Short mmCIF file of C-alpha atoms in Angstrom, two decimals:
data_model
loop_
_atom_site.label_atom_id
_atom_site.label_comp_id
_atom_site.label_asym_id
_atom_site.label_seq_id
_atom_site.Cartn_x
_atom_site.Cartn_y
_atom_site.Cartn_z
CA MET K 1 2.46 47.78 -3.57
CA ARG K 2 5.60 46.12 -2.16
CA GLU K 3 6.75 47.60 1.41
CA PRO K 4 9.97 46.21 2.52
CA PRO K 5 10.89 46.03 5.92
CA LEU K 6 12.80 49.07 7.93
CA PHE K 7 15.82 50.34 5.82
CA THR K 8 19.26 50.76 7.04
CA GLY K 9 19.77 54.02 9.02
CA THR K 10 16.17 54.34 10.15
CA PRO K 11 15.31 54.29 13.94
CA PHE K 12 14.13 50.68 14.04
CA TYR K 13 16.18 49.01 11.65
CA LYS K 14 16.72 45.55 12.44
CA GLY K 15 20.19 45.03 10.91
CA SER K 16 19.43 42.58 8.00
CA ILE K 17 19.72 43.81 4.38
CA GLN K 18 19.53 40.33 3.28
CA LYS K 19 16.03 40.11 5.07
CA ILE K 20 14.94 43.09 3.38
CA LEU K 21 15.73 41.47 0.01
CA ASP K 22 14.08 38.23 0.91
CA ASN K 23 10.68 39.88 2.03
CA ALA K 24 10.73 41.94 -1.20
CA CYS K 25 11.48 38.86 -3.42
CA ARG K 26 8.87 36.90 -1.73
CA ASP K 27 6.05 39.43 -2.06
CA ALA K 28 7.14 39.96 -5.53
CA GLU K 29 6.60 36.42 -6.42
CA LYS K 30 3.33 36.29 -4.73
CA TYR K 31 2.17 39.34 -6.82
CA VAL K 32 3.54 37.62 -10.04
CA THR K 33 1.53 34.06 -9.37
CA ASN K 34 -1.47 36.14 -8.47
CA ASN K 35 -1.39 37.99 -11.97
CA ILE K 36 -0.84 41.68 -10.72
CA ASP K 37 -0.53 44.27 -13.62
CA GLY K 38 2.33 46.25 -12.04
CA VAL K 39 4.78 46.60 -8.82
CA LEU K 40 5.49 49.74 -6.80
CA ILE K 41 8.12 49.38 -4.33
CA GLU K 42 8.34 52.14 -1.39
CA ASN K 43 10.04 52.56 1.86
CA MET K 44 6.70 52.94 3.71
CA ASN K 45 8.07 51.40 7.02
CA ASP K 46 10.95 54.05 7.54
CA VAL K 47 9.10 56.05 10.04
CA PRO K 48 9.41 58.55 11.17
CA TYR K 49 9.95 60.08 7.55
CA VAL K 50 12.51 62.76 7.06
CA GLN K 51 12.18 65.26 4.03
CA ALA K 52 14.26 64.63 0.81
CA LYS K 53 17.31 66.64 1.77
CA HIS K 54 17.65 64.75 5.24
CA LEU K 55 17.46 61.28 3.35
CA GLY K 56 20.83 59.91 3.52
CA PRO K 57 22.60 57.97 0.59
CA GLU K 58 22.21 54.51 2.40
CA THR K 59 18.40 54.97 1.54
CA THR K 60 19.04 55.30 -2.13
CA ALA K 61 21.69 52.75 -1.97
CA VAL K 62 19.43 50.19 -0.34
CA MET K 63 16.43 51.27 -2.28
CA SER K 64 18.37 50.52 -5.62
CA LEU K 65 19.46 46.96 -4.44
CA VAL K 66 15.68 46.04 -3.44
CA CYS K 67 14.53 47.48 -6.86
CA GLY K 68 17.03 45.84 -8.78
CA GLU K 69 16.48 42.42 -7.24
CA VAL K 70 12.64 42.79 -7.68
CA ARG K 71 12.89 44.02 -11.32
CA ARG K 72 15.09 41.01 -12.12
CA LEU K 73 12.49 38.60 -10.43
CA VAL K 74 9.58 39.98 -12.09
CA PRO K 75 8.70 39.35 -15.69
CA SER K 76 9.83 42.37 -18.26
CA SER K 77 6.14 42.56 -19.12
CA ILE K 78 5.20 43.93 -15.89
CA PRO K 79 5.91 47.52 -14.97
CA CYS K 80 7.82 48.26 -11.76
CA GLY K 81 8.12 51.65 -10.02
CA VAL K 82 9.61 53.15 -6.85
CA GLN K 83 8.63 55.86 -4.39
CA VAL K 84 10.98 57.05 -2.11
CA LEU K 85 9.70 58.59 1.19
CA ALA K 86 9.14 61.25 1.98
CA GLY K 87 9.21 63.54 -0.94
CA GLY K 88 12.59 61.61 -2.45
CA ASN K 89 11.52 62.37 -5.97
CA LYS K 90 15.16 62.78 -7.47
CA GLU K 91 16.25 59.73 -5.55
CA ALA K 92 13.39 57.87 -6.91
CA VAL K 93 14.46 58.54 -10.26
CA ALA K 94 18.03 57.71 -9.74
CA VAL K 95 16.95 54.30 -8.48
CA ALA K 96 14.44 53.71 -11.30
CA HIS K 97 16.89 54.57 -13.79
CA ALA K 98 19.65 52.49 -12.22
CA SER K 99 17.36 49.64 -11.56
CA GLY K 100 15.33 49.58 -14.72
CA LEU K 101 11.93 50.50 -13.54
CA GLN K 102 9.42 52.06 -15.61
CA PHE K 103 7.87 54.86 -13.27
CA ILE K 104 8.04 56.62 -10.01
CA ARG K 105 5.50 58.03 -7.70
CA ALA K 106 6.28 61.47 -6.92
CA GLU K 107 4.70 63.88 -4.20
CA GLY K 108 5.09 67.56 -3.62
CA TYR K 109 5.04 67.93 -7.52
CA VAL K 110 3.21 71.28 -7.94
CA PHE K 111 2.44 73.76 -5.36
CA SER K 112 3.35 73.21 -1.58
CA HIS K 113 1.89 71.57 1.35
CA VAL K 114 2.49 70.83 5.10
CA ALA K 115 2.93 67.23 5.92
CA ASP K 116 3.77 65.24 8.95
CA GLU K 117 7.45 65.45 8.01
CA GLY K 118 7.23 69.33 7.40
CA PHE K 119 6.75 71.79 4.64
CA THR K 120 7.01 70.37 1.20
CA ASP K 121 7.74 72.50 -1.87
CA SER K 122 7.02 71.90 -5.52
CA SER K 123 9.65 69.94 -7.25
CA ALA K 124 8.44 69.62 -10.73
CA GLY K 125 10.98 71.94 -12.42
CA GLU K 126 14.02 70.60 -10.65
CA LEU K 127 12.98 66.97 -11.12
CA LEU K 128 12.34 67.11 -14.75
CA ARG K 129 15.60 68.47 -15.25
CA TYR K 130 17.29 65.99 -13.29
CA ARG K 131 15.66 63.30 -15.04
CA ARG K 132 17.12 64.56 -18.51
CA HIS K 133 20.19 65.04 -16.85
CA LEU K 134 20.39 61.21 -16.21
CA GLY K 135 19.21 60.34 -19.49
CA ALA K 136 16.05 58.78 -17.87
CA ASP K 137 13.28 60.40 -19.90
CA ASN K 138 12.02 56.80 -20.58
CA VAL K 139 10.95 56.89 -16.49
CA LEU K 140 7.36 57.96 -16.03
CA VAL K 141 6.43 60.48 -13.27
CA PHE K 142 3.27 59.97 -11.61
CA THR K 143 2.16 62.71 -9.10
CA ASP K 144 -0.05 62.87 -6.11
CA ILE K 145 -2.07 65.92 -6.03
CA LYS K 146 -3.50 67.29 -2.95
CA LYS K 147 -1.73 64.33 -1.09
CA LYS K 148 -2.83 62.42 1.81
CA HIS K 149 -1.28 62.72 5.23
CA SER K 150 -1.04 66.54 4.45
CA ALA K 151 -2.61 70.11 5.19
CA HIS K 152 -3.31 72.15 2.33
CA ALA K 153 -4.63 75.19 3.76
CA ILE K 154 -1.61 77.05 2.10
CA THR K 155 -3.48 76.19 -1.36
CA SER K 156 -6.98 76.26 -0.03
CA ASP K 157 -8.03 78.58 -2.86
CA VAL K 158 -6.49 76.25 -5.29
CA SER K 159 -9.05 73.41 -6.25
CA LEU K 160 -8.24 69.64 -6.91
CA GLU K 161 -9.11 70.25 -10.56
CA GLU K 162 -6.65 73.21 -10.80
CA THR K 163 -3.88 71.33 -9.22
CA ALA K 164 -4.36 68.40 -11.72
CA ARG K 165 -4.24 71.10 -14.33
CA ALA K 166 -1.19 72.55 -13.15
CA ALA K 167 0.41 68.89 -12.78
CA GLU K 168 -0.33 68.48 -16.50
CA PHE K 169 1.03 71.76 -17.41
CA PHE K 170 4.46 71.10 -15.66
CA CYS K 171 4.57 67.72 -17.53
CA SER K 172 3.21 65.09 -15.27
CA ASP K 173 2.97 61.55 -16.81
CA GLY K 174 -0.10 60.85 -14.67
CA VAL K 175 -1.97 62.18 -11.39
CA ILE K 176 -2.62 60.30 -8.32
CA ILE K 177 -5.75 61.17 -6.25
CA THR K 178 -6.25 59.88 -2.63
CA GLY K 179 -8.13 60.37 0.38
CA SER K 180 -6.84 62.28 3.21
CA ALA K 181 -4.93 59.34 4.78
CA THR K 182 -3.80 55.82 3.87
CA GLY K 183 -6.94 53.71 3.53
CA ASP K 184 -9.53 56.50 3.03
CA PRO K 185 -11.09 56.12 -0.19
CA ALA K 186 -10.55 58.43 -3.03
CA ASN K 187 -13.71 60.15 -4.31
CA PRO K 188 -14.88 58.24 -7.57
CA SER K 189 -16.64 61.37 -8.69
CA GLN K 190 -13.30 62.99 -9.36
CA LEU K 191 -12.65 60.62 -12.14
CA THR K 192 -15.58 61.65 -14.46
CA GLY K 193 -14.49 63.12 -18.02
CA TRP K 194 -10.84 62.37 -17.55
CA TYR K 195 -9.19 61.16 -21.03
CA HIS K 196 -8.64 57.59 -20.76
CA SER K 197 -4.67 57.53 -21.88
CA LEU K 198 -2.22 55.10 -23.01
CA ILE K 199 -1.37 52.93 -19.81
CA GLN K 200 -2.60 49.84 -20.93
CA GLN K 201 -0.19 47.08 -19.04
CA THR K 202 -0.51 48.88 -15.59
CA CYS K 203 -2.47 48.70 -12.46
CA TRP K 204 -0.40 50.28 -9.90
CA TYR K 205 -1.51 49.99 -6.10
CA HIS K 206 -0.99 51.34 -2.98
CA SER K 207 -1.71 50.82 0.80
CA LEU K 208 -5.15 50.92 2.07
CA ILE K 209 -6.98 50.28 5.81
CA GLN K 210 -10.56 49.26 5.53
CA GLN K 211 -12.63 51.81 7.15
CA THR K 212 -14.90 50.69 10.10
CA CYS K 213 -15.89 54.06 11.49
CA TRP K 214 -19.41 55.71 11.04
CA TYR K 215 -17.85 58.34 8.55
CA HIS K 216 -16.49 55.82 6.15
CA SER K 217 -19.44 56.39 3.56
CA LEU K 218 -19.28 60.35 3.95
CA ILE K 219 -15.61 60.03 2.99
CA GLN K 220 -16.26 57.88 0.02
CA LEU K 221 -18.99 59.97 -1.28
CA THR K 222 -16.91 63.34 -0.96
CA LEU K 223 -14.05 61.74 -2.72
CA LEU K 224 -16.38 60.58 -5.46
CA ASN K 225 -17.74 63.89 -6.16
CA TYR K 226 -13.95 65.17 -6.52
CA SER K 227 -12.96 62.25 -8.87
CA VAL K 228 -15.83 63.32 -11.45
CA ALA K 229 -14.66 67.17 -11.30
CA THR K 230 -11.21 66.40 -11.84
CA LYS K 231 -11.42 63.70 -14.79
CA LYS K 232 -13.07 66.55 -16.65
CA VAL K 233 -9.90 68.85 -16.74
CA CYS K 234 -6.99 66.74 -17.60
CA SER K 235 -5.92 64.76 -20.54
CA VAL K 236 -3.28 62.63 -18.70
CA PRO K 237 -3.96 59.36 -17.06
CA VAL K 238 -5.37 59.45 -13.43
CA LEU K 239 -4.89 56.72 -10.88
CA ILE K 240 -6.13 55.96 -7.56
CA GLY K 241 -3.86 55.99 -4.68
CA SER K 242 -5.70 54.97 -1.59
CA GLY K 243 -8.69 53.12 0.15
CA VAL K 244 -9.40 50.65 -3.27
CA THR K 245 -11.00 47.30 -2.00
CA ALA K 246 -12.77 44.63 -3.68
CA ALA K 247 -15.85 45.97 -2.30
CA ASN K 248 -15.61 49.30 -3.83
CA LEU K 249 -13.38 48.75 -7.04
CA SER K 250 -16.50 49.14 -9.21
CA ASP K 251 -16.48 52.91 -8.12
CA TYR K 252 -13.24 53.42 -9.89
CA LEU K 253 -13.54 51.74 -13.33
CA GLN K 254 -12.99 55.24 -15.03
CA ALA K 255 -9.61 55.33 -13.53
CA ASN K 256 -6.38 54.20 -15.51
CA ALA K 257 -5.27 52.26 -12.64
CA VAL K 258 -5.61 51.92 -9.14
CA ILE K 259 -2.76 51.35 -6.40
CA VAL K 260 -3.44 48.89 -3.70
CA GLY K 261 -1.18 47.41 -1.09
CA THR K 262 -2.62 46.85 2.49
CA HIS K 263 -5.96 45.24 1.19
CA PHE K 264 -3.72 42.32 -0.50
CA LYS K 265 -2.17 41.60 2.96
CA HIS K 266 -3.42 39.45 5.97
CA ASN K 267 -2.19 40.85 9.39
CA GLY K 268 0.16 43.07 7.76
CA GLN K 269 1.86 40.40 5.81
#
């Protein structure tokens, strides 16, 4: 995953779009040099996040510029994707379509939840209609389920497996399972029984922060159990969206892809 510096319009923007482009291209070159299987670009540094309805056009504009530059730099054999935080799924489809990207990462696809930026409702119906409206059906939509940094009390009677099944029913191209926060490992047992589908070129990656506290092994064990259960109920690809490290990668070999970001960095760089 590539996380450009703060975007224009955000509270801590430093006033240099060129620096954003330079940093994004520098990191993309490093990933290509080290034989990464895919590139995911997201505006992770644009804190505090706002809901999609409050995103300004400047976010979509700068993200399109960054994604276009990265796409031109990265060989066409390497798939590229985008996520627009928070919940900017339509914006992500538009950016991907304009920039020649192959996929997006979407949150709030099925069911509702409460995230740190507020209430997020399901978006699948509106999103896929918008994708068709743009003529962007070639842009795959990978969707977080029971996403991190969120409270799911409103759907406490809906299991992860049922959520995965609902995402598939609503035409998701693949589901992403995570821990409870960036860096928390997903449960490998959630994977068992899932159909290993067609994504042959890709190994997407997301941010992680190596856990040093005493409950790390407990979190990993719990997520392992979830992974086993979820993989039994869906035929779409499953991606691991947080907490993957060199030390625990073997736990996720049944996944179709893993998303890794911070683990590739040193002191945030």
